[in-house]
mmCIF file of C-alpha atoms and ligand atoms in Angstrom:
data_model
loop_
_atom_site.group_PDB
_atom_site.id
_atom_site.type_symbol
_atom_site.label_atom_id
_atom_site.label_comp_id
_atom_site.label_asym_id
_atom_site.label_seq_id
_atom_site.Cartn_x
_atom_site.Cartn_y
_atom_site.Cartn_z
ATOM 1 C CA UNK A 218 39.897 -88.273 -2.269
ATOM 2 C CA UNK A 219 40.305 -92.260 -2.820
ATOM 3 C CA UNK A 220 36.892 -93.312 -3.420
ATOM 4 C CA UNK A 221 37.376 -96.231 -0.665
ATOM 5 C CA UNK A 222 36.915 -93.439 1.814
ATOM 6 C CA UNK A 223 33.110 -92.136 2.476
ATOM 7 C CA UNK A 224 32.169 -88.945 1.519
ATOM 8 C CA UNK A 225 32.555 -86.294 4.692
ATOM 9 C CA UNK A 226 28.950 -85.763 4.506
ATOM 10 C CA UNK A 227 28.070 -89.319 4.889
ATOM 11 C CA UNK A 228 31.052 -89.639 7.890
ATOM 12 C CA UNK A 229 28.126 -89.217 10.333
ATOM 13 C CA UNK A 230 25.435 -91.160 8.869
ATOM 14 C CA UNK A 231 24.235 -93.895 10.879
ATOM 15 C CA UNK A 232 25.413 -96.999 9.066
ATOM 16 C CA UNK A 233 22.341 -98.761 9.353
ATOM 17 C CA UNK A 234 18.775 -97.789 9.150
ATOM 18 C CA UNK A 235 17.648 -97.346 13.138
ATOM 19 C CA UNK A 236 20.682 -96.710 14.330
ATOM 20 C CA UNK A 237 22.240 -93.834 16.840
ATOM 21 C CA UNK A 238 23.695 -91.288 15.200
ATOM 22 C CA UNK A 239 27.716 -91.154 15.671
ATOM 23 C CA UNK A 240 28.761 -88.520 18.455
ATOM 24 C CA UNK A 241 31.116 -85.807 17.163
ATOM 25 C CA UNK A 242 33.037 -85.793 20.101
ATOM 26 C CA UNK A 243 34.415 -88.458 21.914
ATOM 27 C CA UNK A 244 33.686 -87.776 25.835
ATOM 28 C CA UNK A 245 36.659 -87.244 28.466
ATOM 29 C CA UNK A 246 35.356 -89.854 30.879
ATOM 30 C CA UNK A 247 38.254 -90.769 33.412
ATOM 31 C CA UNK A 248 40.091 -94.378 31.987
ATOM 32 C CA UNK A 249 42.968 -94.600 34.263
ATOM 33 C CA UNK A 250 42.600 -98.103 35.044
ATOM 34 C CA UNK A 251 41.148 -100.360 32.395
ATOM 35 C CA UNK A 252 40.729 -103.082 34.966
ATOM 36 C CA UNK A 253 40.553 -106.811 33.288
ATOM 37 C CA UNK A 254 38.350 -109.674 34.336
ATOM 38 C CA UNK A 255 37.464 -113.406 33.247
ATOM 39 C CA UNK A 256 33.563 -113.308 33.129
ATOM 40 C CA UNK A 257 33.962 -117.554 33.368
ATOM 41 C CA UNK A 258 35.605 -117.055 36.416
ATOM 42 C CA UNK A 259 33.623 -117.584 39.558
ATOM 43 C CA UNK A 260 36.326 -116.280 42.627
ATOM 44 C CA UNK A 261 37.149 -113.092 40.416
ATOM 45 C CA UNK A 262 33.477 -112.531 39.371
ATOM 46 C CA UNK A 263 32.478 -112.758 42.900
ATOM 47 C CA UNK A 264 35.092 -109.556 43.212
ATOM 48 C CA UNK A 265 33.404 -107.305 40.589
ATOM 49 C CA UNK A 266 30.356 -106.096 42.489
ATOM 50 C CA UNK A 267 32.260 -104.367 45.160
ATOM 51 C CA UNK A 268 34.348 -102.782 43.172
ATOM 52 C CA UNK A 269 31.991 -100.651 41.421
ATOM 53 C CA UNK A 270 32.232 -96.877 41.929
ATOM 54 C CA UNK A 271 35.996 -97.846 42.760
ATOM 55 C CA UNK A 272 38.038 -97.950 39.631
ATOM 56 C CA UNK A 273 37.180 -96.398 36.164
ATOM 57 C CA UNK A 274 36.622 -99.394 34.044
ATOM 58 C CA UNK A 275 35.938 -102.957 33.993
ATOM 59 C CA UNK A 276 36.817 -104.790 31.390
ATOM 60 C CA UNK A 277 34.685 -108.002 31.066
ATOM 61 C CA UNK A 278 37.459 -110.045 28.924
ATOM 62 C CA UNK A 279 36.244 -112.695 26.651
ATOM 63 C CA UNK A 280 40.341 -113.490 24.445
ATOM 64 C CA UNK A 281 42.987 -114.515 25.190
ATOM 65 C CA UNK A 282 43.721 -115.761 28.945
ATOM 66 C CA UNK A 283 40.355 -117.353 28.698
ATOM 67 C CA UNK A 284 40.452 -120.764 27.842
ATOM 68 C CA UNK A 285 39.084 -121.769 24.515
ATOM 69 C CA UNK A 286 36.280 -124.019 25.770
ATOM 70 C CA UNK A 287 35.188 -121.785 28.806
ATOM 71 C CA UNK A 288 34.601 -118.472 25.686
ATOM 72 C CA UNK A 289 31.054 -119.153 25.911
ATOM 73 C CA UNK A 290 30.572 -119.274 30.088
ATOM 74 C CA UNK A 291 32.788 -115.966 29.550
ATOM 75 C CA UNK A 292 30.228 -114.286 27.121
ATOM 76 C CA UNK A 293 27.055 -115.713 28.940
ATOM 77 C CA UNK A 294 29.034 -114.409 32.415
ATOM 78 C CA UNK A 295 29.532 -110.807 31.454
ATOM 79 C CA UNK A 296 25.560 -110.470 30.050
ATOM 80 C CA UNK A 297 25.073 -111.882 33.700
ATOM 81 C CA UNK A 298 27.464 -109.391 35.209
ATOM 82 C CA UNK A 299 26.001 -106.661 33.277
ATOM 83 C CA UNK A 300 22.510 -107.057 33.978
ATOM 84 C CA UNK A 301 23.027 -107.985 37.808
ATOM 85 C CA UNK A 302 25.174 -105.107 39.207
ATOM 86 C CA UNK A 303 24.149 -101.401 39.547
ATOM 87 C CA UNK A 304 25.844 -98.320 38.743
ATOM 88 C CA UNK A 305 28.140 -100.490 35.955
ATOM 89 C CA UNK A 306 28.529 -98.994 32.585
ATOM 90 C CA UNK A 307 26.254 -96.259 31.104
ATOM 91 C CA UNK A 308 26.641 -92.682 30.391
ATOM 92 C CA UNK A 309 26.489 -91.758 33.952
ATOM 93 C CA UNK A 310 28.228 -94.431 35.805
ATOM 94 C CA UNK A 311 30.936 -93.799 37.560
ATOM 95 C CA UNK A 312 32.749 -97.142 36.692
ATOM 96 C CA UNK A 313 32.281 -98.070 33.155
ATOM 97 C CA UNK A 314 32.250 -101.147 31.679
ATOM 98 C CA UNK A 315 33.888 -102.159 28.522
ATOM 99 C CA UNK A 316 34.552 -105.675 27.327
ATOM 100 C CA UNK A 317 37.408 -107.139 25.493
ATOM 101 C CA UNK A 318 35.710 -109.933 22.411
ATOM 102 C CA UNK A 319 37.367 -112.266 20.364
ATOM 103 C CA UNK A 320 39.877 -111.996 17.409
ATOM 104 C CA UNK A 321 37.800 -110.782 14.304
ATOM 105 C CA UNK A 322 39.479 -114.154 12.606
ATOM 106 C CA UNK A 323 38.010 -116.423 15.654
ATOM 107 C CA UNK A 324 34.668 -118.725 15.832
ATOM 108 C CA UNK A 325 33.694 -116.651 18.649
ATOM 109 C CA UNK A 326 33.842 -113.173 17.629
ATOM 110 C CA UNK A 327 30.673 -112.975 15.770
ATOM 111 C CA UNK A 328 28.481 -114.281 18.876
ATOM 112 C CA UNK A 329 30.359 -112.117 21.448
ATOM 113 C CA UNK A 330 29.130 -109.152 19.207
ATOM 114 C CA UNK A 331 25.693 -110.784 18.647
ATOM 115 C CA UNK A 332 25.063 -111.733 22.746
ATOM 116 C CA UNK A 333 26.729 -108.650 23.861
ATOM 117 C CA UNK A 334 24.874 -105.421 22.015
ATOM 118 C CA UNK A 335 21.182 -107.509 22.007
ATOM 119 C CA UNK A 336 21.481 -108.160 25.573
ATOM 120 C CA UNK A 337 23.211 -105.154 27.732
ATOM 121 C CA UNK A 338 24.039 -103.295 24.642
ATOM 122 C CA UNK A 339 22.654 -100.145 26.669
ATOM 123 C CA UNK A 340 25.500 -100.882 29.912
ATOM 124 C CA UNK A 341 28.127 -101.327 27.346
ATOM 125 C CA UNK A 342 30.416 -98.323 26.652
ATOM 126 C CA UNK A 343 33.258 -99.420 24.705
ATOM 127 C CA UNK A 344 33.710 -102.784 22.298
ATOM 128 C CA UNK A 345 37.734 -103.207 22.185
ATOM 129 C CA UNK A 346 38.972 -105.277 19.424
ATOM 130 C CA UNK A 347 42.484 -107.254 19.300
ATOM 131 C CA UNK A 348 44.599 -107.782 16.972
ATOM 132 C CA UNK A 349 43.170 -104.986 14.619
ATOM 133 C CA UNK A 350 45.539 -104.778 11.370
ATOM 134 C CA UNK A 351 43.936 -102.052 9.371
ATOM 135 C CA UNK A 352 40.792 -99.338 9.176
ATOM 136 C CA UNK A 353 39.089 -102.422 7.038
ATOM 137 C CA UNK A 354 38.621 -104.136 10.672
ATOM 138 C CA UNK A 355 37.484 -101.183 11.750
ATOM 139 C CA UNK A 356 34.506 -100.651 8.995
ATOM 140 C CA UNK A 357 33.797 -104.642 9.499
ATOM 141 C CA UNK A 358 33.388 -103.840 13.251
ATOM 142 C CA UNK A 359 31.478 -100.433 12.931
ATOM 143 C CA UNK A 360 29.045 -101.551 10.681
ATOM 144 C CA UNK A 361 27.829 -104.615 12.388
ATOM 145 C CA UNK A 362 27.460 -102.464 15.374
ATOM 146 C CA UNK A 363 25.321 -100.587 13.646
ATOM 147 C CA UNK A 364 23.112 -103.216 12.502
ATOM 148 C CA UNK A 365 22.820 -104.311 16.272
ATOM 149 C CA UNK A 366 22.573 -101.318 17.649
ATOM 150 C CA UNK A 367 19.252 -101.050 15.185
ATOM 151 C CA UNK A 368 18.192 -104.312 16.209
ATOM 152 C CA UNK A 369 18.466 -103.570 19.694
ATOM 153 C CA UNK A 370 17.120 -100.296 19.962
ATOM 154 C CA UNK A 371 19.604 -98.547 21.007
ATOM 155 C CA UNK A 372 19.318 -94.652 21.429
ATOM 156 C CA UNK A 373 23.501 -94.360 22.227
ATOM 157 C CA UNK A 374 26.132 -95.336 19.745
ATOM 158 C CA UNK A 375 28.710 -97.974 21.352
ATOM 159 C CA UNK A 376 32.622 -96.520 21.240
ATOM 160 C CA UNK A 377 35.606 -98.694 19.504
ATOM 161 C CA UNK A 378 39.185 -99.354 20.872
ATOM 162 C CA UNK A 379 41.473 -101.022 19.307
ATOM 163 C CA UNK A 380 44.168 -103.022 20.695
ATOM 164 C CA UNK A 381 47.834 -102.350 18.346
ATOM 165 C CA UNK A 382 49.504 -105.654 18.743
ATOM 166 C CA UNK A 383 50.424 -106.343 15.313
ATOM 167 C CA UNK A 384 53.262 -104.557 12.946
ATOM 168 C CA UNK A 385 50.484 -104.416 10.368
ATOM 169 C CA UNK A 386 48.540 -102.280 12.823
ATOM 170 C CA UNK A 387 51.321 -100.073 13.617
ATOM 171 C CA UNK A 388 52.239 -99.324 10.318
ATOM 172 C CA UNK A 389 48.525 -98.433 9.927
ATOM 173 C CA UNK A 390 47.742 -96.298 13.108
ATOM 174 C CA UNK A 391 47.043 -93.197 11.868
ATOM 175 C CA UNK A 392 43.822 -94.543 9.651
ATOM 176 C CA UNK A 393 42.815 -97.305 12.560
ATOM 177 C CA UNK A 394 42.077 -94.074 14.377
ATOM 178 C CA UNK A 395 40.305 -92.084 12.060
ATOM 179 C CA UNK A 396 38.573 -95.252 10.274
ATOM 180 C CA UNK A 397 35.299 -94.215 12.480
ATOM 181 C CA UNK A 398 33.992 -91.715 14.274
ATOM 182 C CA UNK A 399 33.320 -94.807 17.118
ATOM 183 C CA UNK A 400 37.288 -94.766 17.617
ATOM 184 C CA UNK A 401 36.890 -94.347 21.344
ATOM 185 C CA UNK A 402 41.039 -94.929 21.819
ATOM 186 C CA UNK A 403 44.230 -97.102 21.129
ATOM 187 C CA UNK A 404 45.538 -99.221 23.767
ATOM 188 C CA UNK A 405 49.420 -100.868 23.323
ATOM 189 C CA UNK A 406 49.205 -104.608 23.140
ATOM 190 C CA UNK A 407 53.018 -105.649 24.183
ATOM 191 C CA UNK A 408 52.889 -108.898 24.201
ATOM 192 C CA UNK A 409 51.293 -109.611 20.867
ATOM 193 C CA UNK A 410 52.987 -107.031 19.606
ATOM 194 C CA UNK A 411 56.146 -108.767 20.683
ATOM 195 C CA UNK A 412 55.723 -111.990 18.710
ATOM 196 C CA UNK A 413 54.316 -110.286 15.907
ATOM 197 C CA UNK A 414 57.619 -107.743 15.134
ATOM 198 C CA UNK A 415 59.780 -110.487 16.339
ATOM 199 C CA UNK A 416 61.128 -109.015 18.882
ATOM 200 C CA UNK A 417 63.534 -110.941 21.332
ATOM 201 C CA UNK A 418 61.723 -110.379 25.138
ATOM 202 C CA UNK A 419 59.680 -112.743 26.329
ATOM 203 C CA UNK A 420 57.721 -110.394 29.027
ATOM 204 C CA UNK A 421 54.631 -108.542 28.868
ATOM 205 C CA UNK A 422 55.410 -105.053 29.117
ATOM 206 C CA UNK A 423 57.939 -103.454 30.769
ATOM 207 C CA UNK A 424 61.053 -103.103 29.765
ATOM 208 C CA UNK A 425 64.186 -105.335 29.900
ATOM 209 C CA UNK A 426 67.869 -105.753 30.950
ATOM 210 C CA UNK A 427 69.496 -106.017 27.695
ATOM 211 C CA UNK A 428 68.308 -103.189 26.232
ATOM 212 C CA UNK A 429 70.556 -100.328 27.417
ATOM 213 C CA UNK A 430 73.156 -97.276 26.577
ATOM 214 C CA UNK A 431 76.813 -97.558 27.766
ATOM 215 C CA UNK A 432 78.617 -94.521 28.695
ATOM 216 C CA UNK A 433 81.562 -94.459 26.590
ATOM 217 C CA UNK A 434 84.917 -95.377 28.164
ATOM 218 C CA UNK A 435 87.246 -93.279 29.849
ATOM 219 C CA UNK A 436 90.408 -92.205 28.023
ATOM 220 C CA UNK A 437 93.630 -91.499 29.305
ATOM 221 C CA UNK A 438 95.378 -88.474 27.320
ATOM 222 C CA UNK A 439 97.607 -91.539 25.425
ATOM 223 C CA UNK A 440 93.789 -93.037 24.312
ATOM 224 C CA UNK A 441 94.055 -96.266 26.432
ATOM 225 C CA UNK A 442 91.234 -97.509 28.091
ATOM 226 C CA UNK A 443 91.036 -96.807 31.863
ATOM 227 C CA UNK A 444 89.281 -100.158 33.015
ATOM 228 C CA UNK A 445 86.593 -99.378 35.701
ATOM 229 C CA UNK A 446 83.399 -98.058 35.757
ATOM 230 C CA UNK A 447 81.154 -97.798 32.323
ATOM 231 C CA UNK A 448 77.718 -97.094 33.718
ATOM 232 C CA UNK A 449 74.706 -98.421 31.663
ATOM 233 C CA UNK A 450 70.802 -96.973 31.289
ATOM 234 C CA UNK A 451 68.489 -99.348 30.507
ATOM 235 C CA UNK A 452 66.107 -97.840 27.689
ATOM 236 C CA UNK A 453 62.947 -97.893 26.888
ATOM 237 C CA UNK A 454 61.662 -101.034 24.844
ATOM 238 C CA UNK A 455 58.036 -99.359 23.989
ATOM 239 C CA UNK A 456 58.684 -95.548 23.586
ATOM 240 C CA UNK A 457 58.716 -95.402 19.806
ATOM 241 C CA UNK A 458 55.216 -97.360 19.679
ATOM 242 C CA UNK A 459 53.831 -95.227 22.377
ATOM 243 C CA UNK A 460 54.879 -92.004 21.051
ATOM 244 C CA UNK A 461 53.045 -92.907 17.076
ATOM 245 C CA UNK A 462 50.237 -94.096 19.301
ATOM 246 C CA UNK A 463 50.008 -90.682 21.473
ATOM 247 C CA UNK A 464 50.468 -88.739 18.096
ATOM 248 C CA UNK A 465 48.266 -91.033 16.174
ATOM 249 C CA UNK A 466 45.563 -90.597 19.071
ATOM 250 C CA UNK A 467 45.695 -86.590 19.511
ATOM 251 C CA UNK A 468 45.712 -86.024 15.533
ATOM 252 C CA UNK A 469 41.993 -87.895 15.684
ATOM 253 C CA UNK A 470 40.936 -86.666 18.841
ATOM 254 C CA UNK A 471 40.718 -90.130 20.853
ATOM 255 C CA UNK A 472 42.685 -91.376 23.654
ATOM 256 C CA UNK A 473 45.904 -93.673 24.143
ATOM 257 C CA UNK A 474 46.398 -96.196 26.527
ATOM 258 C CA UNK A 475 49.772 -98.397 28.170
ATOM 259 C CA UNK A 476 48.378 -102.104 27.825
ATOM 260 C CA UNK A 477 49.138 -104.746 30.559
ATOM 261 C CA UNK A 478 52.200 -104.582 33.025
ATOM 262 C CA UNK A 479 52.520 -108.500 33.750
ATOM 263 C CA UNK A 480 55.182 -108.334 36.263
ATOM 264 C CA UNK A 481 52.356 -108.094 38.972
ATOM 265 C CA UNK A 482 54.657 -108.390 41.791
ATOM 266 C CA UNK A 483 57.140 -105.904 40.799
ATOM 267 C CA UNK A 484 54.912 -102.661 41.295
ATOM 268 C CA UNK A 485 58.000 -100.387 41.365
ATOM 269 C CA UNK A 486 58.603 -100.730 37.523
ATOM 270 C CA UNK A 487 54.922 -100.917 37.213
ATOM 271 C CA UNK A 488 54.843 -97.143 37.684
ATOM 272 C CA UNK A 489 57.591 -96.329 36.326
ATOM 273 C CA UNK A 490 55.725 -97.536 33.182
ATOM 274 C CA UNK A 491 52.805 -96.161 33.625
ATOM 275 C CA UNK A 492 54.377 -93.006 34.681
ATOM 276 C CA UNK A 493 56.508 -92.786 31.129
ATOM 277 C CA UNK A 494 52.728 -93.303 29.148
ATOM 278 C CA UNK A 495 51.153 -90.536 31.077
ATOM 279 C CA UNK A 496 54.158 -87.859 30.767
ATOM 280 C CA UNK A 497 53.944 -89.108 27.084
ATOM 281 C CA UNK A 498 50.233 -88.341 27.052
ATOM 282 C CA UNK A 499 48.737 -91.599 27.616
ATOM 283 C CA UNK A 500 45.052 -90.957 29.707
ATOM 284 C CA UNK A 501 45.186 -94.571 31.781
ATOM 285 C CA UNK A 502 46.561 -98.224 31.424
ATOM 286 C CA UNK A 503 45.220 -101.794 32.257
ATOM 287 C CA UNK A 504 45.092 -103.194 35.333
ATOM 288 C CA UNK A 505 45.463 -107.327 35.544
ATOM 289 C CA UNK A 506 45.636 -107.057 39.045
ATOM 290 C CA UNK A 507 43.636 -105.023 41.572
ATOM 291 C CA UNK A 508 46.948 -103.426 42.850
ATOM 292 C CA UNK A 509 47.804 -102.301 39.862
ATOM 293 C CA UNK A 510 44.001 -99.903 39.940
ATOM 294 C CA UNK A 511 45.455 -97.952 42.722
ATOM 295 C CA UNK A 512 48.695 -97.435 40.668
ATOM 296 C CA UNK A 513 46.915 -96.494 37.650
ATOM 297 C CA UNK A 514 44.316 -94.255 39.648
ATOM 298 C CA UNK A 515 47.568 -92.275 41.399
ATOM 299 C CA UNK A 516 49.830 -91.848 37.980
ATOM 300 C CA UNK A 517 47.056 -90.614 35.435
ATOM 301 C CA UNK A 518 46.060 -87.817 37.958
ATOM 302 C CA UNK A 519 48.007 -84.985 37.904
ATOM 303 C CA UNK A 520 49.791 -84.167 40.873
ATOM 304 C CA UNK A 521 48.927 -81.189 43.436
ATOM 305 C CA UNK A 522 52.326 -79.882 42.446
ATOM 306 C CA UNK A 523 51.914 -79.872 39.403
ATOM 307 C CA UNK A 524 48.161 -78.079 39.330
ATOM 308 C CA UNK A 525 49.389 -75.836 41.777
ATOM 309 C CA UNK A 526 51.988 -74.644 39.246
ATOM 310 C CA UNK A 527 49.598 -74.808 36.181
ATOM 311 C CA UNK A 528 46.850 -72.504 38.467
ATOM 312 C CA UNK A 529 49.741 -69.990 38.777
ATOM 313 C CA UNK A 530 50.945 -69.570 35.311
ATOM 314 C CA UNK A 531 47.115 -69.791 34.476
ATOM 315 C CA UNK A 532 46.375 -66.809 36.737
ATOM 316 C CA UNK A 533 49.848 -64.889 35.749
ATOM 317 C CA UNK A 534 49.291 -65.607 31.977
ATOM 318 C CA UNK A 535 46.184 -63.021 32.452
ATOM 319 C CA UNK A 536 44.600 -62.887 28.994
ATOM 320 C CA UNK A 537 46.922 -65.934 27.315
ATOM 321 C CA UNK A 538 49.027 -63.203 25.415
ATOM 322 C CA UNK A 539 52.853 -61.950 25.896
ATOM 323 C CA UNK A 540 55.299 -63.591 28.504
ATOM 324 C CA UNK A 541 55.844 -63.707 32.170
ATOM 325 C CA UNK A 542 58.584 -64.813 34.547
ATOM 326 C CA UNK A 543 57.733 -66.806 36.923
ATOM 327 C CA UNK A 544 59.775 -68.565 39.638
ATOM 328 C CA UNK A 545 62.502 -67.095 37.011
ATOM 329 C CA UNK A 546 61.197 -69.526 34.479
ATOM 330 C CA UNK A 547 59.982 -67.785 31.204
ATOM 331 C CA UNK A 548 56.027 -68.949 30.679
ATOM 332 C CA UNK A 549 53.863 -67.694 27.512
ATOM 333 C CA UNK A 550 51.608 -68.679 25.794
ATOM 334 C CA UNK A 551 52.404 -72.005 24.862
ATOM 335 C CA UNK A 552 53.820 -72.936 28.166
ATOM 336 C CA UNK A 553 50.180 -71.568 29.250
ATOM 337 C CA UNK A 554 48.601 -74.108 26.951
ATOM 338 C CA UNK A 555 50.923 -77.086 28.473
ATOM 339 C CA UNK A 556 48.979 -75.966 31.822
ATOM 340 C CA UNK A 557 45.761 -75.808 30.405
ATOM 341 C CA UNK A 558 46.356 -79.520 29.790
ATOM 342 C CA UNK A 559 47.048 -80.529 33.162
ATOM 343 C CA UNK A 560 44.473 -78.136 34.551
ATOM 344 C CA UNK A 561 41.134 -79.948 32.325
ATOM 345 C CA UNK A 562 42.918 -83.080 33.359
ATOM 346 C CA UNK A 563 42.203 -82.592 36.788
ATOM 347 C CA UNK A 564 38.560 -80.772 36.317
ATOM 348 C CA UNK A 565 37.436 -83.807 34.032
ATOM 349 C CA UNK A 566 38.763 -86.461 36.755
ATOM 350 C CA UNK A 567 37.626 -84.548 39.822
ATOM 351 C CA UNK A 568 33.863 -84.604 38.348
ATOM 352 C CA UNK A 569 33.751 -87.733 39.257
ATOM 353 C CA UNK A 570 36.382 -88.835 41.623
ATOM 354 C CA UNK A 571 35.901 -87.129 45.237
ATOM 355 C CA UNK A 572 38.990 -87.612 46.730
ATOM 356 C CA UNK A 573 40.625 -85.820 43.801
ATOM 357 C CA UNK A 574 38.016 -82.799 43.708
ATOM 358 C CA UNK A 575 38.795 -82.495 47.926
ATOM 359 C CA UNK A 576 42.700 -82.559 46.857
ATOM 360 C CA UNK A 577 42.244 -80.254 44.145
ATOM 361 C CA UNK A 578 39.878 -77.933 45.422
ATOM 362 C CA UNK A 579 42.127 -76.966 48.263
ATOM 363 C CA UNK A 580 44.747 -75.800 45.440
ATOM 364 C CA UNK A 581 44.272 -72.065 45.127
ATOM 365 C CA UNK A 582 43.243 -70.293 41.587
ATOM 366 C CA UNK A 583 40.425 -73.187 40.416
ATOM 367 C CA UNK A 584 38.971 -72.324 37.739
ATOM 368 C CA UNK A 585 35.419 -70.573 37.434
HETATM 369 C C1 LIG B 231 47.678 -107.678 25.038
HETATM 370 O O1 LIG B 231 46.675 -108.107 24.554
HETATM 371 C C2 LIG B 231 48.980 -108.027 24.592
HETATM 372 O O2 LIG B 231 49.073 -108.832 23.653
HETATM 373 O O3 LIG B 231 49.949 -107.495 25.150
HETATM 374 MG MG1 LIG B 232 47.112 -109.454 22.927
#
């Protein structure tokens, strides 16, 4: 073992004196829509209290889309935020609230942390971080934590996501996610990501025109071209990223996460985003708009179909061993297991969304 790396026995040491001990597990709270706000921003602050108890997270941003010399009214905003509204962030609040602080390289980053865990450290669940290059960010980030957490009193250790937006950062995923045992989850960060691989689309997220598959052409038996139809399938711009972040994610036992979608009016390929992260295995995605919550909320659930086919193969599968046809599909074990996914899925969400326990619980074969 490089002797960089700490000792396993020492993994789940507090690293400060007075702070909470790591947690072991990271907890399946339901993150389908990370939904962003400016803290410096009166009209959408004004929109935060009443939607509490409505979406998973908000995300009290203090980077980039807030103006360089409003940083401060966004930091001194979400304290404000924090302390003012009930039921926000916590381990038993229904919405939770995360926060988004400056670039580890920035003037402000070092305050955000300082204001933030001293003053609603205790409403705070998760600290993401942009722009995060390598596990080294990660140990700068976990061990001043610690120190505040100390300071602060703080019985419950505050979770880490990092944002990959950097080829750096992709090239180091797999150790960003198992650099602490705070690694809450990994969110995609296309637009950064963008301009930092050099890639040639200007838009955040999504995917784009030129990027596509032609059918080949049709031949004629003497090989000449027969002019006419060649159809075209636009591809997928962030698959490869996404699938080293989903694989990155499960190997470490944290979550992954679609970033922003910042076509806001075109909702259509919104989903159609989102939808590609969750089959993938992404848990949720950000929201920069509050139609894209309901989107998020409706594609990170699974479907009634689809529970009502896992609680049958669940119920077939008997003890988990051997095979069964169903439907005159061949399910086993493993199949059983690709249920079982789908199945805790909807159990974890359905704790604490009602609409999806009354939709669920009217599927038959729920669980004990
Ligand atoms: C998000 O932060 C992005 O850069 O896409
Ligand atoms: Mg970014």
């Amino acid at each position: 073992m490089p002797m960089s790396v700490r000792s396993a026995k020492d993994f789940f040491r507090p690293l400060a004196v007075g702070a909470p001990e790591p947690l072991r597990e990271i907890p399946a709270r339901p993150s389908r829509a990370i939904h962003f706000f400016d803290p410096s921003n009166e009209k959408m602050v004004a929109k935060v209290p009443p939607m509490v108890g409505t979406v998973d997270v908000l995300l009290g941003n203090l980077e980039d889309a807030v103006k360089a010399d409003r940083k401060e009214a966004a930091r001194h905003g979400l304290v404000r935020i924090a302390k003012e509204s009930t039921g926000l962030g916590g381990p038993e609040a229904t919405t939770q609230l995360w926060t988004r602080i400056n670039a580890l390289d920035s003037p402000w980053v070092l305050d955000d942390l300082i204001t933030l865990v001293t003053e609603i450290g205790d409403r705070l669940d998760v600290v993401m971080v942009p722009k995060v290059q390598g596990p080294e960010d990660i140990a700068y980030v976990d061990r001043i934590l610690a120190q505040l957490e100390a300071r602060a009193g703080l019985t419950r250790p505050l979770l880490v996501h990092a944002i990959l937006e950097t080829a750096r950062g992709m090239t180091n995923v797999e150790e960003i996610c198992g650099a602490s045992p705070r690694m809450q989850g990994l969110s995609l960060g296309p637009a950064d990501l963008a301009a930092d691989r050099r890639m040639k689309t200007t838009r955040v997220g999504g995917g784009h025109p030129g990027y596509l598959v032609r059918a080949d052409p049709r031949q004629t038996s003497d090989h000449v071209d027969v002019e006419g139809q060649r159809p075209t399938y636009q591809q997928d711009l962030w698959h490869y990223t996404i699938a080293r972040m989903v694989d990155a994610c499960a190997a470490h036992g944290i979550y992954p996460y679609y970033g922003p979608f910042g076509d806001i009016a075109d909702t259509v390929a919104c989903e159609d985003q989102f939808r590609n992260a969750y089959l993938l295995g992404c848990v949720g995605a950000w929201s920069l708009h509050p139609k894209q919550i309901e989107i998020a909320h409706r594609v990170f659930s699974p479907s009634v179909e689809d529970i009502t086919h896992a609680r049958r193969v669940v119920a077939a599968m008997g003890d988990g061993t051997g095979a069964v046809m169903l439907d005159g599909k061949m399910e086993d074990d493993a199949s059983l297991k690709q249920c079982l996914v789908l199945v805790e899925l909807a159990e974890q969400l359905a704790e604490r969304d009602p609409e999806l326990k009354k939709l669920y619980d009217a599927i038959p074969g729920r669980p004990a």
